[in-house]
XYZ file of C-alpha atoms in Angstrom:
493
model
C 7.544 38.949 -1.954
C 6.571 36.922 1.129
C 6.591 33.188 0.515
C 3.280 31.391 0.931
C 3.185 29.144 3.971
C 2.186 25.485 3.629
C 1.616 23.126 6.553
C 1.669 19.377 5.909
C 0.098 17.198 8.614
C 1.736 13.760 8.820
C 5.183 12.578 7.705
C 4.174 9.405 5.894
C 5.518 8.960 2.358
C 2.604 10.989 0.950
C 3.192 13.876 3.355
C 6.948 13.928 2.828
C 6.699 13.832 -0.965
C 4.151 16.713 -0.875
C 6.452 18.701 1.416
C 9.444 18.176 -0.887
C 7.486 19.209 -3.977
C 5.852 22.247 -2.345
C 9.266 23.432 -1.193
C 10.516 23.050 -4.777
C 7.523 25.117 -5.908
C 8.534 27.993 -3.633
C 6.456 27.448 -0.495
C 7.713 27.895 3.033
C 6.903 24.373 4.322
C 6.339 23.064 7.851
C 5.795 19.308 8.266
C 4.181 18.125 11.515
C 4.339 14.509 12.725
C 2.788 13.181 15.923
C 5.143 10.183 16.233
C 8.816 10.323 17.127
C 10.014 9.447 13.637
C 9.133 10.052 9.997
C 7.842 7.413 7.573
C 4.309 6.691 8.760
C 3.501 2.997 8.256
C 6.921 2.595 6.632
C 8.738 2.008 9.878
C 11.359 -0.211 11.446
C 11.723 -2.223 14.619
C 14.619 -4.276 15.919
C 15.609 -6.480 18.826
C 17.982 -9.340 19.686
C 19.958 -8.732 16.481
C 16.879 -8.920 14.209
C 15.715 -5.938 12.112
C 12.249 -5.712 10.578
C 10.489 -3.299 8.254
C 7.133 -3.005 10.018
C 5.188 -1.840 6.977
C 5.770 -2.161 3.233
C 8.307 -4.825 2.293
C 8.062 -4.764 -1.515
C 9.017 -1.827 -3.721
C 7.449 -1.562 -7.174
C 7.617 1.261 -9.738
C 10.890 2.801 -8.441
C 10.526 5.456 -11.168
C 8.126 7.251 -8.795
C 10.928 7.780 -6.256
C 13.360 8.722 -9.033
C 10.872 11.314 -10.311
C 10.403 12.836 -6.834
C 14.144 13.226 -6.213
C 14.664 14.467 -9.758
C 12.123 17.249 -9.107
C 14.575 18.740 -6.580
C 17.654 18.042 -8.750
C 18.769 14.977 -6.856
C 19.445 11.377 -7.799
C 17.731 8.807 -5.563
C 20.599 6.385 -6.244
C 22.978 8.709 -4.376
C 20.847 8.117 -1.268
C 19.755 4.460 -1.401
C 20.674 1.227 -3.161
C 17.698 -0.302 -4.963
C 18.078 -3.992 -5.877
C 15.823 -6.152 -8.008
C 14.480 -9.283 -6.272
C 14.371 -12.607 -8.148
C 12.480 -14.843 -7.835
C 9.861 -12.292 -6.917
C 7.489 -14.443 -4.877
C 7.500 -18.049 -3.753
C 3.923 -19.309 -3.578
C 2.641 -22.281 -1.589
C -0.802 -23.791 -2.252
C -2.864 -25.901 0.150
C -2.724 -28.905 -2.223
C 1.068 -29.007 -1.858
C 1.837 -27.320 -5.188
C 4.488 -24.637 -5.112
C 5.726 -22.238 -7.768
C 8.078 -19.303 -8.002
C 6.977 -16.084 -9.691
C 9.710 -14.512 -11.790
C 10.008 -11.799 -14.410
C 12.202 -14.127 -16.487
C 9.471 -15.327 -18.856
C 10.973 -18.699 -19.931
C 11.444 -19.588 -16.236
C 7.959 -18.305 -15.391
C 6.424 -20.503 -18.103
C 8.311 -23.485 -16.688
C 6.984 -22.667 -13.205
C 3.433 -22.286 -14.526
C 3.620 -25.688 -16.215
C 3.544 -27.181 -12.682
C -0.148 -26.237 -12.550
C -1.275 -25.918 -16.198
C -0.673 -27.659 -19.527
C -0.898 -24.466 -21.597
C 1.138 -21.741 -19.857
C 2.401 -19.950 -22.954
C -0.657 -18.481 -24.639
C -2.442 -17.538 -21.388
C 0.546 -15.688 -19.886
C 1.446 -13.898 -23.123
C -2.076 -12.610 -23.703
C -2.562 -11.645 -20.045
C 0.711 -9.710 -19.857
C -0.064 -7.904 -23.090
C -3.526 -6.976 -21.720
C -1.943 -5.907 -18.421
C 0.720 -3.784 -20.138
C -1.947 -2.002 -22.212
C -3.761 -1.135 -18.965
C -0.560 0.187 -17.398
C 0.263 2.326 -20.438
C -3.230 3.823 -20.429
C -2.719 4.718 -16.758
C 0.604 6.381 -17.564
C -1.396 8.850 -19.681
C -3.733 9.812 -16.835
C -3.789 8.006 -13.477
C -0.060 8.336 -12.862
C 0.237 11.801 -14.356
C -2.625 13.842 -12.910
C -4.688 14.039 -9.745
C -7.883 12.346 -10.947
C -11.045 12.827 -8.882
C -13.714 11.077 -10.965
C -14.798 9.811 -14.376
C -15.166 13.320 -15.824
C -11.492 13.971 -14.961
C -10.508 10.694 -16.582
C -12.427 11.565 -19.755
C -10.269 14.677 -20.228
C -7.257 12.449 -20.904
C -8.729 9.535 -22.878
C -10.783 8.797 -25.961
C -13.903 6.656 -25.591
C -12.001 3.777 -27.212
C -9.262 4.026 -24.566
C -11.825 4.125 -21.748
C -13.335 0.906 -23.112
C -9.859 -0.673 -23.299
C -9.756 -0.255 -19.511
C -12.306 -3.097 -19.429
C -14.762 -1.109 -17.260
C -17.446 -3.795 -17.161
C -15.274 -6.468 -15.564
C -13.722 -7.101 -12.179
C -10.124 -8.222 -11.653
C -11.264 -11.814 -10.940
C -13.567 -12.038 -13.978
C -10.752 -10.931 -16.239
C -8.122 -13.322 -14.795
C -10.635 -16.175 -15.100
C -11.112 -15.419 -18.804
C -7.350 -15.420 -19.384
C -6.330 -18.445 -17.325
C -9.300 -20.623 -16.323
C -6.961 -22.244 -13.808
C -7.583 -22.005 -10.063
C -3.911 -21.766 -9.029
C -3.004 -19.053 -11.532
C -6.209 -17.099 -10.965
C -5.575 -17.102 -7.216
C -1.982 -15.992 -7.758
C -2.739 -13.136 -10.174
C -5.880 -12.054 -8.296
C -3.802 -11.643 -5.173
C -1.713 -8.897 -6.796
C -4.627 -6.550 -6.104
C -3.800 -6.897 -2.402
C -0.909 -4.502 -3.139
C -3.691 -1.945 -2.846
C -5.746 -3.866 -0.267
C -8.792 -4.492 -2.457
C -11.060 -7.435 -3.231
C -10.411 -8.983 -6.691
C -14.074 -10.045 -6.884
C -15.288 -6.430 -6.683
C -12.382 -4.212 -7.804
C -12.227 -2.952 -11.413
C -10.255 -4.923 -14.028
C -7.960 -1.928 -14.665
C -6.057 -3.113 -11.565
C -4.875 -6.135 -13.539
C -2.126 -3.791 -14.700
C -0.378 -4.857 -11.482
C 0.723 -8.053 -13.245
C 2.748 -5.935 -15.681
C 3.984 -3.686 -12.854
C 5.346 -6.801 -11.152
C 6.511 -9.038 -14.019
C 7.398 -6.287 -16.483
C 8.901 -3.591 -14.236
C 10.078 -5.943 -11.487
C 9.949 -5.852 -7.718
C 12.705 -4.326 -5.653
C 14.250 -4.133 -2.201
C 16.234 -1.323 -0.625
C 19.556 -2.408 0.868
C 19.512 -1.972 4.641
C 15.705 -2.206 4.767
C 12.777 -0.350 3.231
C 12.985 2.269 5.985
C 15.984 3.666 4.096
C 13.414 5.263 1.727
C 12.037 7.350 4.614
C 15.564 8.213 5.755
C 16.485 9.336 2.216
C 13.429 11.611 2.057
C 14.333 12.915 5.528
C 17.821 13.777 4.328
C 16.458 15.651 1.307
C 14.006 17.586 3.509
C 16.939 18.516 5.726
C 18.956 19.697 2.708
C 15.972 21.737 1.486
C 15.562 23.240 4.984
C 11.982 22.060 5.385
C 10.860 22.657 8.964
C 10.110 19.104 10.211
C 8.635 18.912 13.717
C 8.352 15.460 15.281
C 6.218 14.591 18.306
C 3.946 17.481 17.356
C 0.376 16.183 17.101
C -2.203 18.448 15.488
C -5.313 18.735 17.651
C -7.483 20.516 15.088
C -7.645 22.661 11.972
C -8.177 26.386 12.458
C -10.865 27.487 10.009
C -12.562 30.655 8.850
C -15.577 30.087 6.609
C -14.407 28.112 3.564
C -10.723 28.471 4.446
C -8.288 26.710 6.713
C -6.107 29.398 8.272
C -3.790 27.128 10.239
C -3.496 24.201 12.621
C -3.532 23.980 16.402
C -0.804 21.988 18.202
C 0.048 21.661 21.894
C 2.847 24.148 21.213
C 0.494 26.753 19.784
C -1.151 27.731 16.498
C 0.721 27.520 13.199
C -0.786 29.785 10.554
C -0.904 28.617 6.940
C -1.979 29.701 3.464
C -2.737 26.079 2.663
C -2.842 22.780 4.566
C -2.188 19.293 3.193
C -3.350 16.381 5.347
C -1.445 13.124 5.032
C -3.915 11.725 7.544
C -6.646 9.946 5.579
C -9.488 12.197 4.434
C -12.293 10.730 6.570
C -10.382 10.923 9.911
C -9.224 14.435 8.903
C -12.832 15.629 8.678
C -13.985 13.644 11.700
C -11.190 14.420 14.153
C -9.045 17.322 12.913
C -11.928 19.390 11.625
C -14.710 18.157 13.872
C -17.063 20.959 12.754
C -20.647 20.149 11.838
C -19.921 20.386 8.113
C -16.701 18.366 8.523
C -18.509 15.526 10.286
C -21.255 15.636 7.659
C -18.624 15.320 4.882
C -17.000 12.358 6.708
C -20.409 10.615 6.771
C -20.974 11.290 3.070
C -17.536 9.972 2.137
C -18.018 6.841 4.259
C -20.940 5.768 2.069
C -18.760 5.683 -1.027
C -15.258 4.986 0.261
C -14.712 1.929 2.433
C -11.359 1.447 4.151
C -9.110 -1.264 2.739
C -8.152 -4.307 4.741
C -6.126 -4.003 7.896
C -3.668 -6.624 9.073
C -2.335 -8.715 11.892
C 1.451 -8.326 11.702
C 3.814 -10.675 13.521
C 7.513 -9.839 13.571
C 9.228 -13.127 14.398
C 12.933 -13.649 15.010
C 13.595 -17.410 14.819
C 16.524 -19.399 16.189
C 16.903 -21.285 12.898
C 16.519 -20.783 9.157
C 13.537 -22.065 7.206
C 15.281 -23.039 3.972
C 12.069 -23.444 1.968
C 11.424 -19.691 2.260
C 12.647 -17.073 -0.200
C 12.605 -13.274 0.273
C 8.831 -13.006 -0.415
C 6.468 -15.917 0.263
C 2.715 -16.417 0.028
C 0.879 -19.284 1.686
C -2.472 -19.273 -0.093
C -5.901 -20.179 1.251
C -7.731 -23.268 0.013
C -10.788 -21.287 -1.128
C -10.003 -17.666 -2.123
C -13.607 -16.758 -2.887
C -14.652 -17.802 0.617
C -11.620 -16.004 2.115
C -12.399 -12.681 0.412
C -16.111 -12.985 1.199
C -15.351 -13.479 4.917
C -13.020 -10.465 5.021
C -14.878 -8.027 2.748
C -18.559 -9.050 2.938
C -18.887 -10.593 6.396
C -16.297 -8.347 8.047
C -14.507 -11.113 9.931
C -11.003 -12.594 9.774
C -10.844 -15.531 7.340
C -10.891 -19.016 8.856
C -8.222 -20.056 6.356
C -6.295 -16.896 5.432
C -3.586 -16.226 2.867
C -0.413 -15.460 4.807
C 2.524 -13.417 3.513
C 6.029 -13.890 4.935
C 8.838 -11.504 4.082
C 12.366 -12.613 4.968
C 14.567 -9.638 4.100
C 17.641 -11.470 5.425
C 17.485 -13.602 2.244
C 18.607 -10.518 0.283
C 20.386 -8.686 3.102
C 22.187 -10.661 5.791
C 22.509 -7.592 8.049
C 18.819 -8.055 8.932
C 19.202 -11.217 11.067
C 21.959 -12.983 13.052
C 23.777 -15.810 11.222
C 21.749 -19.012 10.986
C 18.520 -17.234 11.972
C 15.538 -15.718 10.147
C 13.634 -12.419 10.492
C 10.065 -13.272 9.499
C 7.636 -10.441 8.754
C 4.289 -12.263 8.826
C 1.248 -10.366 7.494
C -2.301 -11.673 7.416
C -4.983 -9.366 6.048
C -8.039 -8.877 8.249
C -11.105 -6.605 8.001
C -10.796 -2.966 9.070
C -12.329 -1.979 12.397
C -15.852 -0.659 11.999
C -16.702 2.674 13.555
C -20.288 1.841 14.359
C -20.181 -1.625 15.870
C -16.670 -2.430 17.002
C -16.068 -6.122 17.541
C -13.262 -7.148 19.822
C -11.346 -9.816 17.933
C -9.156 -12.199 19.883
C -5.865 -11.551 18.099
C -4.016 -14.055 20.296
C -6.326 -16.809 19.060
C -5.934 -15.588 15.469
C -2.142 -15.571 15.834
C -2.506 -19.290 16.684
C -4.615 -19.857 13.519
C -1.883 -18.218 11.417
C 1.019 -20.139 12.983
C -0.854 -23.465 12.793
C -1.514 -22.891 9.079
C 2.167 -22.144 8.428
C 3.305 -25.221 10.369
C 0.770 -27.378 8.497
C 2.073 -26.032 5.161
C 5.688 -26.913 5.881
C 7.205 -24.561 8.458
C 7.500 -27.249 11.101
C 8.613 -26.140 14.558
C 7.908 -22.462 13.783
C 6.260 -21.614 17.097
C 9.030 -23.300 19.127
C 11.754 -21.495 17.153
C 10.548 -17.952 18.022
C 13.064 -16.054 20.170
C 11.892 -12.510 19.400
C 8.328 -11.399 18.705
C 6.449 -8.155 18.226
C 2.841 -7.803 17.133
C 0.697 -5.133 15.450
C -3.101 -5.461 15.279
C -5.601 -3.145 13.504
C -6.106 -1.179 16.750
C -2.359 -0.389 16.792
C -2.368 0.747 13.147
C -5.306 3.024 13.895
C -3.816 4.617 17.023
C -0.274 4.948 15.634
C -1.101 6.297 12.180
C -4.693 7.545 12.414
C -5.636 5.078 9.663
C -9.413 4.770 9.196
C -10.336 1.481 10.898
C -6.655 0.507 10.951
C -6.695 0.368 7.150
C -3.286 -0.413 5.630
C -3.807 0.887 2.086
C -6.298 3.754 2.455
C -9.459 3.243 0.428
C -10.651 0.033 -1.227
C -11.205 0.153 -4.977
C -14.760 -1.040 -5.556
C -16.371 -1.096 -8.985
C -19.901 -0.501 -7.647
C -19.397 2.044 -4.864
C -16.586 4.236 -6.236
C -15.584 2.883 -9.654
C -12.020 2.539 -8.397
C -11.686 6.286 -7.712
C -10.425 7.761 -4.443
C -11.356 10.799 -2.334
C -10.534 13.907 -4.439
C -7.213 15.505 -3.446
C -8.838 18.923 -2.987
C -11.303 19.214 -0.135
C -14.945 19.787 -1.047
C -15.425 21.682 2.240
C -12.400 24.029 2.417
C -10.836 25.745 -0.603
C -7.242 25.461 0.639
C -7.292 22.005 2.269
C -5.751 19.132 0.291
C -5.023 15.450 0.885
C -2.124 13.124 0.116
C -1.701 9.433 0.922
C -3.598 6.170 0.542
C -7.115 7.631 0.726
C -6.605 9.951 -2.233
C -5.550 9.403 -5.836
C -3.872 7.110 -6.929
C -4.186 5.016 -3.712
C -2.201 2.796 -1.360
C 1.238 1.191 -1.503
C 4.720 2.783 -1.557
C 4.762 4.087 -5.137
C 1.118 5.201 -5.077
C 1.268 7.226 -1.860
C 4.591 8.769 -2.906
C 3.025 9.658 -6.252
C -0.086 11.033 -4.548
C 2.079 13.665 -2.839
C 3.563 14.719 -6.167
C 0.181 14.829 -7.940
C -1.402 16.801 -5.079
C 1.464 19.317 -5.331
C 0.840 19.528 -9.111
C -2.852 20.149 -8.439
C -2.016 22.947 -5.950
C 0.342 24.503 -8.508
C -2.363 24.407 -11.200
C -4.740 26.335 -8.905
C -2.285 29.212 -8.311
């Protein structure tokens, strides 16, 4: 019996996990990547003795990676060393308050008492609520490729659907639990793991508090890029045909079927194609047919891209002792900040700035006495219709001035290595819609928190994996999307 041939376009985490699973399911798999290395946005850059992960810097839900490796009879821990990070985040507020987020509850309550008189009852009830949400998702969202509400209803009773708090947003729910501006801002910001707006995303995403405080956050020794390298090694062992620097120019179609893909080295025929490029750019650029472009337009109405980011990789000639591994410098007015980014489509005047310093957990990442700062500020995605040219040099200044004002004195003068990524770079490097970092924004009104279905509505044998399809953006989610898409393909056989 001739093996069925699968082509996966894009070697991001979603594409690689699909390729691994399809190979395990008996397909002859070819994985095509336009860049010179695997990993997609999970990438690495180094210079002058500094090493930086250029994309994700926090690992949550490591069980997703364990499950993927287990599906091909391998143990992830033979490939990488996963370490828990404590404290998880250090948070700095504009009024000078500062607290550490930790999964050690007695310590967390002590930290919370810096900003509230009643930390105990609010945290206990919120974590219990958050854990319930997570456990409901384990029955459906994290187990199956869910396209819409009718899919969700197959796995839940009406009572369970109501327990998902469908009438509330993330921010409304945190306000009811805490009624404290510092804690609401802190817990609302967890939804930025998936690049969405807490004032419009569904309350089910409050499960991220349990994901973080209950399951913990983790780092991979040697840098997060080790995850991509581990998947690469497994693909090598499985003899998956991985072709780098092989951009796909378009899909080859015949009626309702995709019969292959066209590259500059010729046509590769396929029985099925999985695109790890986001769904909308796949239809717009790889398909490009009349019906493909029409589908892209339809999807655009319902599925907005998540935020993009201005990323500064800064190697400094000194250490900033007030920083921990993960740090958040919050805005003064979060509601105004999110409104500027999501509603007005412009970079926030006073943004929240994240700084990752992996050398705090791994001294190989920076020379002695120096820091490797991964500075991320979320900004709106680029719009296809009316592209504004933002002055990223001026915005870099806004970011650095904020950090200096909030305690990192002498930051600008201490920089001895710098590299920058703007939304335009994310779009051209990874084909991300509008330079989106996390795929598709969860919005209660426009899409109810659902993503683009993993099976194409235009072609019977075209599928998607990655941030634009279920369950969404972030390391565990995109890795899981590849596994769930492979499950969906298997169920159709």
